[in-house]
Each structure stands twice: as C-alpha cells, then as structure tokens.
Amino acid sequence: MTATRPDVLVLDVNETLSEMEPLRARFEAVGLQGSALDTWFAATLRDGFALTAAGSYGAFRTIGADVLSAQLGAAGLEAGDETIKSVLSGFTELHLHPDVAPGLQRLHDLGLRLVTLTNGAAAMSERMFADAGVLDLLEHRLDVEAPGHWKPHLAAYQYAAEVCGTTVDRMALVAVHPWDIDGARRAGMQGFYLDRRGTSYPEAFLAPDLEVPDLTALADALTTGLESVRQEKTK
C-alpha cells in the first residue's frame, strides 16, 4: 500500500461515519426481524447499483421505501406510508461512531480538506454532524443526485472533484465498503479503507492504498506520513 498525502478527503457516510445499528430497533418496532436491516441495506444498494448500471437513477429514499415495502408485504405486515416513514426517518437521528469527531478534527488540523459523498441524501445527515460539532469541518456535503449516478460509478467521484475545484488524483476516498474503495481507485483517487469490522478485503477489488481500523488511526497514519515527508525535505 502506497498512500500519499491527498489535498481532499472524500468521506462516505452510511456505516463509514454513521452508526446504523440503532435502525435495527425501528425494523423490529414494525414487526420485522432485526436482521431485516442488513437485508434492506444490501437490497437498497443492489437496486441503486442496478439502475446506475442501466443508465438510470433512483433516489435512495425511493428505492429504500420500495425495498422496505416488499419486506413488510412478504412478512404479511402493514406496509403503508406511515409505517415506512417510521423506519426510514431513523436516518435523521443516527449518531457518529465515537472515533469520527476527534478523527475529523485531527484530519482538519493537518490541513486536509474534508467533504462527504453519499449515495443517500446529504440533508439527512445534517443533524448528526451538527450534534457532534463537526458540521463546520466539512467543506461540502455531497450526494449523488446531481451526477445522477450512484457510487461506484465514475461520474460520482468526478462530480466531487468538480465541486472541490480539483482533480481526482488529488483526492482520497475514505469508506468501509470495498466496492466504494474499488470505484474510487478506478476513477483515479486513492482509496483509504476503514476496516471497522476486522474483515479481510476482497481480492476481486483493487486494493486500498491504506487500511486502518478507524479515523483516529487514519489521522495517525497521515500524520506519520507527513512527518516523514518533512524529514526528507530537511535532509
């Protein structure tokens, strides 16, 4: 792995920054098994990816509602708008992983520009970032509605570069999802893999440039790298 200092860190949101486990209780509250959260998230990503591959686009909320409605119907449960809203509104009440706020502050203090890029709606995370006191650290909070393509499509990463006024090779994506790392690498970015679950990285995807367990470890790694660069310059 050969990570170098980027100018911009592009951070995924769902699972990378946000702790989605509290959503499990909302699935249980409407009569589903807690494991339905995992199935729902995977199926929502699948359908978003499928539409992107077909040259189309669907909003995360629309696709997620369709998947949840199908889950409820298959379980013989009521699948009205209020039921679906009671589950999906939980996205606006999620919290950050404990390492995120201090990690973002350290990364910001290193002089790195910080932006988020999500397949969901950027507005859904505003309260989460504000409550954690990190909203002002984020230069941009982006989603894929404008490019009309979900990550890992090339257009999503290029859109982030355009908004930031830079090129993809000066950016690095930070994510817990190997498919996102792979997409960013193929787009020309570096990929920094947050291995929160201690799982092996799939061999089918392009390898990350850096692999760390959380954002504080990422800040440590980049701090060490920057110090090495300074020492080389003073020799």
PDB file of C-alpha atoms in Angstrom:
ATOM      1  CA  MET A   1       0.000   0.000   0.000  1.00  0.00           C
ATOM      2  CA  THR A   2       1.470   3.329  -1.103  1.00  0.00           C
ATOM      3  CA  ALA A   3      -0.652   6.120   0.347  1.00  0.00           C
ATOM      4  CA  THR A   4       0.433   9.701  -0.263  1.00  0.00           C
ATOM      5  CA  ARG A   5      -0.947  12.908   1.159  1.00  0.00           C
ATOM      6  CA  PRO A   6      -4.129  13.961  -0.687  1.00  0.00           C
ATOM      7  CA  ASP A   7      -5.462  17.504  -0.779  1.00  0.00           C
ATOM      8  CA  VAL A   8      -9.047  16.379  -0.194  1.00  0.00           C
ATOM      9  CA  LEU A   9     -10.502  13.515   1.812  1.00  0.00           C
ATOM     10  CA  VAL A  10     -13.854  12.356   0.446  1.00  0.00           C
ATOM     11  CA  LEU A  11     -15.740  10.553   3.195  1.00  0.00           C
ATOM     12  CA  ASP A  12     -18.546   8.068   2.697  1.00  0.00           C
ATOM     13  CA  VAL A  13     -21.345   8.497   5.265  1.00  0.00           C
ATOM     14  CA  ASN A  14     -23.541   5.435   5.848  1.00  0.00           C
ATOM     15  CA  GLU A  15     -21.649   2.982   8.099  1.00  0.00           C
ATOM     16  CA  THR A  16     -18.349   4.773   7.465  1.00  0.00           C
ATOM     17  CA  LEU A  17     -19.215   7.771   9.650  1.00  0.00           C
ATOM     18  CA  SER A  18     -22.677   6.906  10.968  1.00  0.00           C
ATOM     19  CA  GLU A  19     -23.557   4.137  13.382  1.00  0.00           C
ATOM     20  CA  MET A  20     -26.541   2.430  11.732  1.00  0.00           C
ATOM     21  CA  GLU A  21     -27.175  -0.150  14.455  1.00  0.00           C
ATOM     22  CA  PRO A  22     -29.940   1.942  16.133  1.00  0.00           C
ATOM     23  CA  LEU A  23     -32.048   1.499  12.993  1.00  0.00           C
ATOM     24  CA  ARG A  24     -32.428  -2.178  13.880  1.00  0.00           C
ATOM     25  CA  ALA A  25     -34.923  -1.319  16.624  1.00  0.00           C
ATOM     26  CA  ARG A  26     -37.103   0.521  14.107  1.00  0.00           C
ATOM     27  CA  PHE A  27     -37.352  -2.580  11.917  1.00  0.00           C
ATOM     28  CA  GLU A  28     -38.323  -4.607  14.975  1.00  0.00           C
ATOM     29  CA  ALA A  29     -40.904  -1.997  16.018  1.00  0.00           C
ATOM     30  CA  VAL A  30     -42.889  -2.583  12.808  1.00  0.00           C
ATOM     31  CA  GLY A  31     -42.795  -6.371  13.218  1.00  0.00           C
ATOM     32  CA  LEU A  32     -39.716  -7.357  11.209  1.00  0.00           C
ATOM     33  CA  GLN A  33     -36.706  -9.252  12.480  1.00  0.00           C
ATOM     34  CA  GLY A  34     -33.720  -7.118  13.441  1.00  0.00           C
ATOM     35  CA  SER A  35     -31.725  -8.846  10.691  1.00  0.00           C
ATOM     36  CA  ALA A  36     -34.061  -7.204   8.159  1.00  0.00           C
ATOM     37  CA  LEU A  37     -31.920  -4.071   8.467  1.00  0.00           C
ATOM     38  CA  ASP A  38     -28.942  -5.853   6.890  1.00  0.00           C
ATOM     39  CA  THR A  39     -31.089  -7.353   4.126  1.00  0.00           C
ATOM     40  CA  TRP A  40     -32.762  -3.995   3.475  1.00  0.00           C
ATOM     41  CA  PHE A  41     -29.491  -2.062   3.197  1.00  0.00           C
ATOM     42  CA  ALA A  42     -27.927  -4.643   0.880  1.00  0.00           C
ATOM     43  CA  ALA A  43     -31.025  -4.749  -1.334  1.00  0.00           C
ATOM     44  CA  THR A  44     -31.264  -0.955  -1.480  1.00  0.00           C
ATOM     45  CA  LEU A  45     -27.643  -0.742  -2.623  1.00  0.00           C
ATOM     46  CA  ARG A  46     -28.259  -3.542  -5.125  1.00  0.00           C
ATOM     47  CA  ASP A  47     -31.194  -1.753  -6.735  1.00  0.00           C
ATOM     48  CA  GLY A  48     -29.381   1.592  -6.778  1.00  0.00           C
ATOM     49  CA  PHE A  49     -26.382  -0.042  -8.441  1.00  0.00           C
ATOM     50  CA  ALA A  50     -28.662  -1.815 -10.940  1.00  0.00           C
ATOM     51  CA  LEU A  51     -30.326   1.420 -12.016  1.00  0.00           C
ATOM     52  CA  THR A  52     -26.929   3.103 -12.385  1.00  0.00           C
ATOM     53  CA  ALA A  53     -25.631   0.183 -14.465  1.00  0.00           C
ATOM     54  CA  ALA A  54     -28.699   0.530 -16.694  1.00  0.00           C
ATOM     55  CA  GLY A  55     -28.029   4.228 -17.202  1.00  0.00           C
ATOM     56  CA  SER A  56     -30.842   5.388 -14.940  1.00  0.00           C
ATOM     57  CA  TYR A  57     -31.140   6.852 -11.442  1.00  0.00           C
ATOM     58  CA  GLY A  58     -33.317   6.435  -8.382  1.00  0.00           C
ATOM     59  CA  ALA A  59     -33.199   8.365  -5.120  1.00  0.00           C
ATOM     60  CA  PHE A  60     -32.029   6.428  -2.056  1.00  0.00           C
ATOM     61  CA  ARG A  61     -35.273   7.246  -0.197  1.00  0.00           C
ATOM     62  CA  THR A  62     -37.446   5.998  -3.072  1.00  0.00           C
ATOM     63  CA  ILE A  63     -35.512   2.774  -3.537  1.00  0.00           C
ATOM     64  CA  GLY A  64     -35.270   2.173   0.206  1.00  0.00           C
ATOM     65  CA  ALA A  65     -39.015   2.644   0.609  1.00  0.00           C
ATOM     66  CA  ASP A  66     -39.719   0.152  -2.188  1.00  0.00           C
ATOM     67  CA  VAL A  67     -37.429  -2.450  -0.625  1.00  0.00           C
ATOM     68  CA  LEU A  68     -38.936  -1.961   2.829  1.00  0.00           C
ATOM     69  CA  SER A  69     -42.469  -2.189   1.432  1.00  0.00           C
ATOM     70  CA  ALA A  70     -41.581  -5.522  -0.180  1.00  0.00           C
ATOM     71  CA  GLN A  71     -40.090  -6.808   3.089  1.00  0.00           C
ATOM     72  CA  LEU A  72     -43.185  -5.844   5.043  1.00  0.00           C
ATOM     73  CA  GLY A  73     -45.504  -7.364   2.442  1.00  0.00           C
ATOM     74  CA  ALA A  74     -43.543 -10.635   2.369  1.00  0.00           C
ATOM     75  CA  ALA A  75     -43.904 -10.846   6.154  1.00  0.00           C
ATOM     76  CA  GLY A  76     -47.645 -10.197   5.984  1.00  0.00           C
ATOM     77  CA  LEU A  77     -47.262  -6.837   7.712  1.00  0.00           C
ATOM     78  CA  GLU A  78     -48.828  -3.447   7.053  1.00  0.00           C
ATOM     79  CA  ALA A  79     -46.767  -1.506   4.521  1.00  0.00           C
ATOM     80  CA  GLY A  80     -48.374   1.927   4.479  1.00  0.00           C
ATOM     81  CA  ASP A  81     -46.588   5.233   4.104  1.00  0.00           C
ATOM     82  CA  GLU A  82     -46.587   5.962   7.838  1.00  0.00           C
ATOM     83  CA  THR A  83     -45.030   2.597   8.644  1.00  0.00           C
ATOM     84  CA  ILE A  84     -42.281   3.110   6.100  1.00  0.00           C
ATOM     85  CA  LYS A  85     -41.706   6.664   7.314  1.00  0.00           C
ATOM     86  CA  SER A  86     -41.409   5.472  10.918  1.00  0.00           C
ATOM     87  CA  VAL A  87     -38.477   3.272   9.890  1.00  0.00           C
ATOM     88  CA  LEU A  88     -36.648   5.425   7.363  1.00  0.00           C
ATOM     89  CA  SER A  89     -36.944   8.635   9.400  1.00  0.00           C
ATOM     90  CA  GLY A  90     -34.464   6.990  11.742  1.00  0.00           C
ATOM     91  CA  PHE A  91     -31.708   8.048   9.337  1.00  0.00           C
ATOM     92  CA  THR A  92     -32.104  11.630  10.553  1.00  0.00           C
ATOM     93  CA  GLU A  93     -31.495  10.543  14.161  1.00  0.00           C
ATOM     94  CA  LEU A  94     -28.322   8.496  13.772  1.00  0.00           C
ATOM     95  CA  HIS A  95     -25.075   9.307  15.574  1.00  0.00           C
ATOM     96  CA  LEU A  96     -21.438   9.204  14.531  1.00  0.00           C
ATOM     97  CA  HIS A  97     -19.071   6.426  15.507  1.00  0.00           C
ATOM     98  CA  PRO A  98     -17.061   7.512  18.595  1.00  0.00           C
ATOM     99  CA  ASP A  99     -13.832   7.983  16.614  1.00  0.00           C
ATOM    100  CA  VAL A 100     -15.339  10.256  13.961  1.00  0.00           C
ATOM    101  CA  ALA A 101     -15.497  13.647  15.696  1.00  0.00           C
ATOM    102  CA  PRO A 102     -11.932  13.545  17.106  1.00  0.00           C
ATOM    103  CA  GLY A 103     -10.665  11.947  13.900  1.00  0.00           C
ATOM    104  CA  LEU A 104     -12.196  14.622  11.678  1.00  0.00           C
ATOM    105  CA  GLN A 105     -10.788  17.357  13.894  1.00  0.00           C
ATOM    106  CA  ARG A 106      -7.289  15.916  13.660  1.00  0.00           C
ATOM    107  CA  LEU A 107      -7.542  15.466   9.896  1.00  0.00           C
ATOM    108  CA  HIS A 108      -8.762  19.035   9.544  1.00  0.00           C
ATOM    109  CA  ASP A 109      -5.883  20.254  11.711  1.00  0.00           C
ATOM    110  CA  LEU A 110      -3.482  18.538   9.301  1.00  0.00           C
ATOM    111  CA  GLY A 111      -4.705  20.916   6.634  1.00  0.00           C
ATOM    112  CA  LEU A 112      -6.780  18.363   4.715  1.00  0.00           C
ATOM    113  CA  ARG A 113      -9.991  19.485   3.039  1.00  0.00           C
ATOM    114  CA  LEU A 114     -12.908  17.317   4.164  1.00  0.00           C
ATOM    115  CA  VAL A 115     -16.050  16.563   2.149  1.00  0.00           C
ATOM    116  CA  THR A 116     -18.690  13.860   2.346  1.00  0.00           C
ATOM    117  CA  LEU A 117     -20.156  11.949  -0.599  1.00  0.00           C
ATOM    118  CA  THR A 118     -23.102   9.643  -0.023  1.00  0.00           C
ATOM    119  CA  ASN A 119     -25.487   7.566  -2.096  1.00  0.00           C
ATOM    120  CA  GLY A 120     -28.157   8.760   0.337  1.00  0.00           C
ATOM    121  CA  ALA A 121     -29.410  12.318   0.744  1.00  0.00           C
ATOM    122  CA  ALA A 122     -26.852  14.740   2.144  1.00  0.00           C
ATOM    123  CA  ALA A 123     -29.550  16.602   4.083  1.00  0.00           C
ATOM    124  CA  MET A 124     -30.342  13.508   6.150  1.00  0.00           C
ATOM    125  CA  SER A 125     -27.002  13.701   7.958  1.00  0.00           C
ATOM    126  CA  GLU A 126     -27.002  17.417   8.788  1.00  0.00           C
ATOM    127  CA  ARG A 127     -28.392  16.950  12.299  1.00  0.00           C
ATOM    128  CA  MET A 128     -25.903  14.160  13.011  1.00  0.00           C
ATOM    129  CA  PHE A 129     -22.920  16.330  12.069  1.00  0.00           C
ATOM    130  CA  ALA A 130     -24.310  19.388  13.852  1.00  0.00           C
ATOM    131  CA  ASP A 131     -24.959  17.469  17.079  1.00  0.00           C
ATOM    132  CA  ALA A 132     -21.376  16.163  17.017  1.00  0.00           C
ATOM    133  CA  GLY A 133     -19.971  19.648  16.442  1.00  0.00           C
ATOM    134  CA  VAL A 134     -18.228  18.735  13.174  1.00  0.00           C
ATOM    135  CA  LEU A 135     -20.507  20.344  10.586  1.00  0.00           C
ATOM    136  CA  ASP A 136     -18.167  23.312  10.148  1.00  0.00           C
ATOM    137  CA  LEU A 137     -15.224  20.979   9.458  1.00  0.00           C
ATOM    138  CA  LEU A 138     -16.900  19.744   6.276  1.00  0.00           C
ATOM    139  CA  GLU A 139     -16.277  21.946   3.257  1.00  0.00           C
ATOM    140  CA  HIS A 140     -19.009  20.236   1.217  1.00  0.00           C
ATOM    141  CA  ARG A 141     -21.638  17.590   1.921  1.00  0.00           C
ATOM    142  CA  LEU A 142     -22.434  15.940  -1.383  1.00  0.00           C
ATOM    143  CA  ASP A 143     -24.757  13.244  -2.635  1.00  0.00           C
ATOM    144  CA  VAL A 144     -25.225  11.577  -5.993  1.00  0.00           C
ATOM    145  CA  GLU A 145     -28.423  13.308  -7.107  1.00  0.00           C
ATOM    146  CA  ALA A 146     -26.572  15.924  -9.186  1.00  0.00           C
ATOM    147  CA  PRO A 147     -24.395  13.475 -11.171  1.00  0.00           C
ATOM    148  CA  GLY A 148     -27.342  11.068 -11.421  1.00  0.00           C
ATOM    149  CA  HIS A 149     -25.150   8.031 -10.822  1.00  0.00           C
ATOM    150  CA  TRP A 150     -24.589   6.120  -7.594  1.00  0.00           C
ATOM    151  CA  LYS A 151     -21.106   5.332  -6.403  1.00  0.00           C
ATOM    152  CA  PRO A 152     -19.118   3.374  -7.537  1.00  0.00           C
ATOM    153  CA  HIS A 153     -19.815   4.951 -10.945  1.00  0.00           C
ATOM    154  CA  LEU A 154     -17.008   7.149 -12.241  1.00  0.00           C
ATOM    155  CA  ALA A 155     -19.329  10.152 -12.547  1.00  0.00           C
ATOM    156  CA  ALA A 156     -19.963  10.311  -8.802  1.00  0.00           C
ATOM    157  CA  TYR A 157     -16.279  10.705  -7.964  1.00  0.00           C
ATOM    158  CA  GLN A 158     -15.678  13.135 -10.821  1.00  0.00           C
ATOM    159  CA  TYR A 159     -18.571  15.234  -9.541  1.00  0.00           C
ATOM    160  CA  ALA A 160     -16.889  15.512  -6.129  1.00  0.00           C
ATOM    161  CA  ALA A 161     -13.663  16.655  -7.808  1.00  0.00           C
ATOM    162  CA  GLU A 162     -15.511  19.260  -9.877  1.00  0.00           C
ATOM    163  CA  VAL A 163     -17.284  20.709  -6.837  1.00  0.00           C
ATOM    164  CA  CYS A 164     -13.975  20.882  -4.962  1.00  0.00           C
ATOM    165  CA  GLY A 165     -12.202  22.506  -7.891  1.00  0.00           C
ATOM    166  CA  THR A 166      -9.513  19.854  -8.069  1.00  0.00           C
ATOM    167  CA  THR A 167      -8.680  16.626  -9.897  1.00  0.00           C
ATOM    168  CA  VAL A 168      -9.440  13.091  -8.751  1.00  0.00           C
ATOM    169  CA  ASP A 169      -5.757  12.257  -8.351  1.00  0.00           C
ATOM    170  CA  ARG A 170      -5.527  14.867  -5.559  1.00  0.00           C
ATOM    171  CA  MET A 171      -8.316  13.183  -3.604  1.00  0.00           C
ATOM    172  CA  ALA A 172      -8.694  10.080  -1.452  1.00  0.00           C
ATOM    173  CA  LEU A 173     -11.925   8.277  -0.625  1.00  0.00           C
ATOM    174  CA  VAL A 174     -12.460   7.021   2.933  1.00  0.00           C
ATOM    175  CA  ALA A 175     -15.008   4.207   3.263  1.00  0.00           C
ATOM    176  CA  VAL A 176     -15.866   0.936   4.990  1.00  0.00           C
ATOM    177  CA  HIS A 177     -17.173  -0.539   1.736  1.00  0.00           C
ATOM    178  CA  PRO A 178     -14.657  -2.281  -0.554  1.00  0.00           C
ATOM    179  CA  TRP A 179     -16.876  -1.626  -3.607  1.00  0.00           C
ATOM    180  CA  ASP A 180     -16.578   2.107  -2.895  1.00  0.00           C
ATOM    181  CA  ILE A 181     -12.809   1.918  -2.489  1.00  0.00           C
ATOM    182  CA  ASP A 182     -12.564  -0.014  -5.758  1.00  0.00           C
ATOM    183  CA  GLY A 183     -14.721   2.525  -7.603  1.00  0.00           C
ATOM    184  CA  ALA A 184     -12.690   5.447  -6.304  1.00  0.00           C
ATOM    185  CA  ARG A 185      -9.413   3.792  -7.271  1.00  0.00           C
ATOM    186  CA  ARG A 186     -10.659   3.097 -10.782  1.00  0.00           C
ATOM    187  CA  ALA A 187     -11.706   6.751 -11.010  1.00  0.00           C
ATOM    188  CA  GLY A 188      -8.153   7.833 -10.194  1.00  0.00           C
ATOM    189  CA  MET A 189      -8.480   8.564  -6.474  1.00  0.00           C
ATOM    190  CA  GLN A 190      -6.614   6.937  -3.646  1.00  0.00           C
ATOM    191  CA  GLY A 191      -8.689   4.586  -1.505  1.00  0.00           C
ATOM    192  CA  PHE A 192      -8.405   4.555   2.296  1.00  0.00           C
ATOM    193  CA  TYR A 193     -10.228   1.515   3.693  1.00  0.00           C
ATOM    194  CA  LEU A 194     -11.721   1.770   7.192  1.00  0.00           C
ATOM    195  CA  ASP A 195     -11.875  -1.822   8.374  1.00  0.00           C
ATOM    196  CA  ARG A 196     -14.287  -1.300  11.274  1.00  0.00           C
ATOM    197  CA  ARG A 197     -15.361  -4.961  11.398  1.00  0.00           C
ATOM    198  CA  GLY A 198     -11.958  -6.620  11.098  1.00  0.00           C
ATOM    199  CA  THR A 199     -12.866  -8.307   7.809  1.00  0.00           C
ATOM    200  CA  SER A 200     -10.499  -9.243   5.023  1.00  0.00           C
ATOM    201  CA  TYR A 201     -10.515  -7.088   1.915  1.00  0.00           C
ATOM    202  CA  PRO A 202     -11.883  -8.905  -1.181  1.00  0.00           C
ATOM    203  CA  GLU A 203      -9.263  -9.937  -3.736  1.00  0.00           C
ATOM    204  CA  ALA A 204     -11.628  -9.147  -6.627  1.00  0.00           C
ATOM    205  CA  PHE A 205     -11.405  -5.407  -5.941  1.00  0.00           C
ATOM    206  CA  LEU A 206      -8.460  -3.075  -6.445  1.00  0.00           C
ATOM    207  CA  ALA A 207      -6.533  -2.961  -3.179  1.00  0.00           C
ATOM    208  CA  PRO A 208      -6.740   0.113  -0.948  1.00  0.00           C
ATOM    209  CA  ASP A 209      -3.793   2.488  -0.702  1.00  0.00           C
ATOM    210  CA  LEU A 210      -4.187   2.475   3.072  1.00  0.00           C
ATOM    211  CA  GLU A 211      -6.039   0.219   5.505  1.00  0.00           C
ATOM    212  CA  VAL A 212      -6.846   1.393   9.045  1.00  0.00           C
ATOM    213  CA  PRO A 213      -9.457   0.494  11.684  1.00  0.00           C
ATOM    214  CA  ASP A 214     -10.933   3.976  12.223  1.00  0.00           C
ATOM    215  CA  LEU A 215     -10.499   7.698  11.605  1.00  0.00           C
ATOM    216  CA  THR A 216      -8.152   8.308  14.515  1.00  0.00           C
ATOM    217  CA  ALA A 217      -5.855   5.616  13.116  1.00  0.00           C
ATOM    218  CA  LEU A 218      -6.131   7.284   9.712  1.00  0.00           C
ATOM    219  CA  ALA A 219      -5.058  10.586  11.268  1.00  0.00           C
ATOM    220  CA  ASP A 220      -2.134   8.773  12.923  1.00  0.00           C
ATOM    221  CA  ALA A 221      -1.076   7.237   9.605  1.00  0.00           C
ATOM    222  CA  LEU A 222      -1.289  10.505   7.699  1.00  0.00           C
ATOM    223  CA  THR A 223       0.497  12.384  10.484  1.00  0.00           C
ATOM    224  CA  THR A 224       3.342   9.865  10.365  1.00  0.00           C
ATOM    225  CA  GLY A 225       3.474  10.140   6.595  1.00  0.00           C
ATOM    226  CA  LEU A 226       3.588  13.921   6.688  1.00  0.00           C
ATOM    227  CA  GLU A 227       6.340  13.883   9.275  1.00  0.00           C
ATOM    228  CA  SER A 228       8.374  11.525   7.078  1.00  0.00           C
ATOM    229  CA  VAL A 229       7.998  13.945   4.170  1.00  0.00           C
ATOM    230  CA  ARG A 230       9.161  16.860   6.333  1.00  0.00           C
ATOM    231  CA  GLN A 231      12.214  14.887   7.497  1.00  0.00           C
ATOM    232  CA  GLU A 232      13.144  14.007   3.916  1.00  0.00           C
ATOM    233  CA  LYS A 233      12.920  17.677   2.904  1.00  0.00           C
ATOM    234  CA  THR A 234      15.258  18.749   5.707  1.00  0.00           C
ATOM    235  CA  LYS A 235      17.994  16.237   4.882  1.00  0.00           C
TER     236      LYS A 235
END
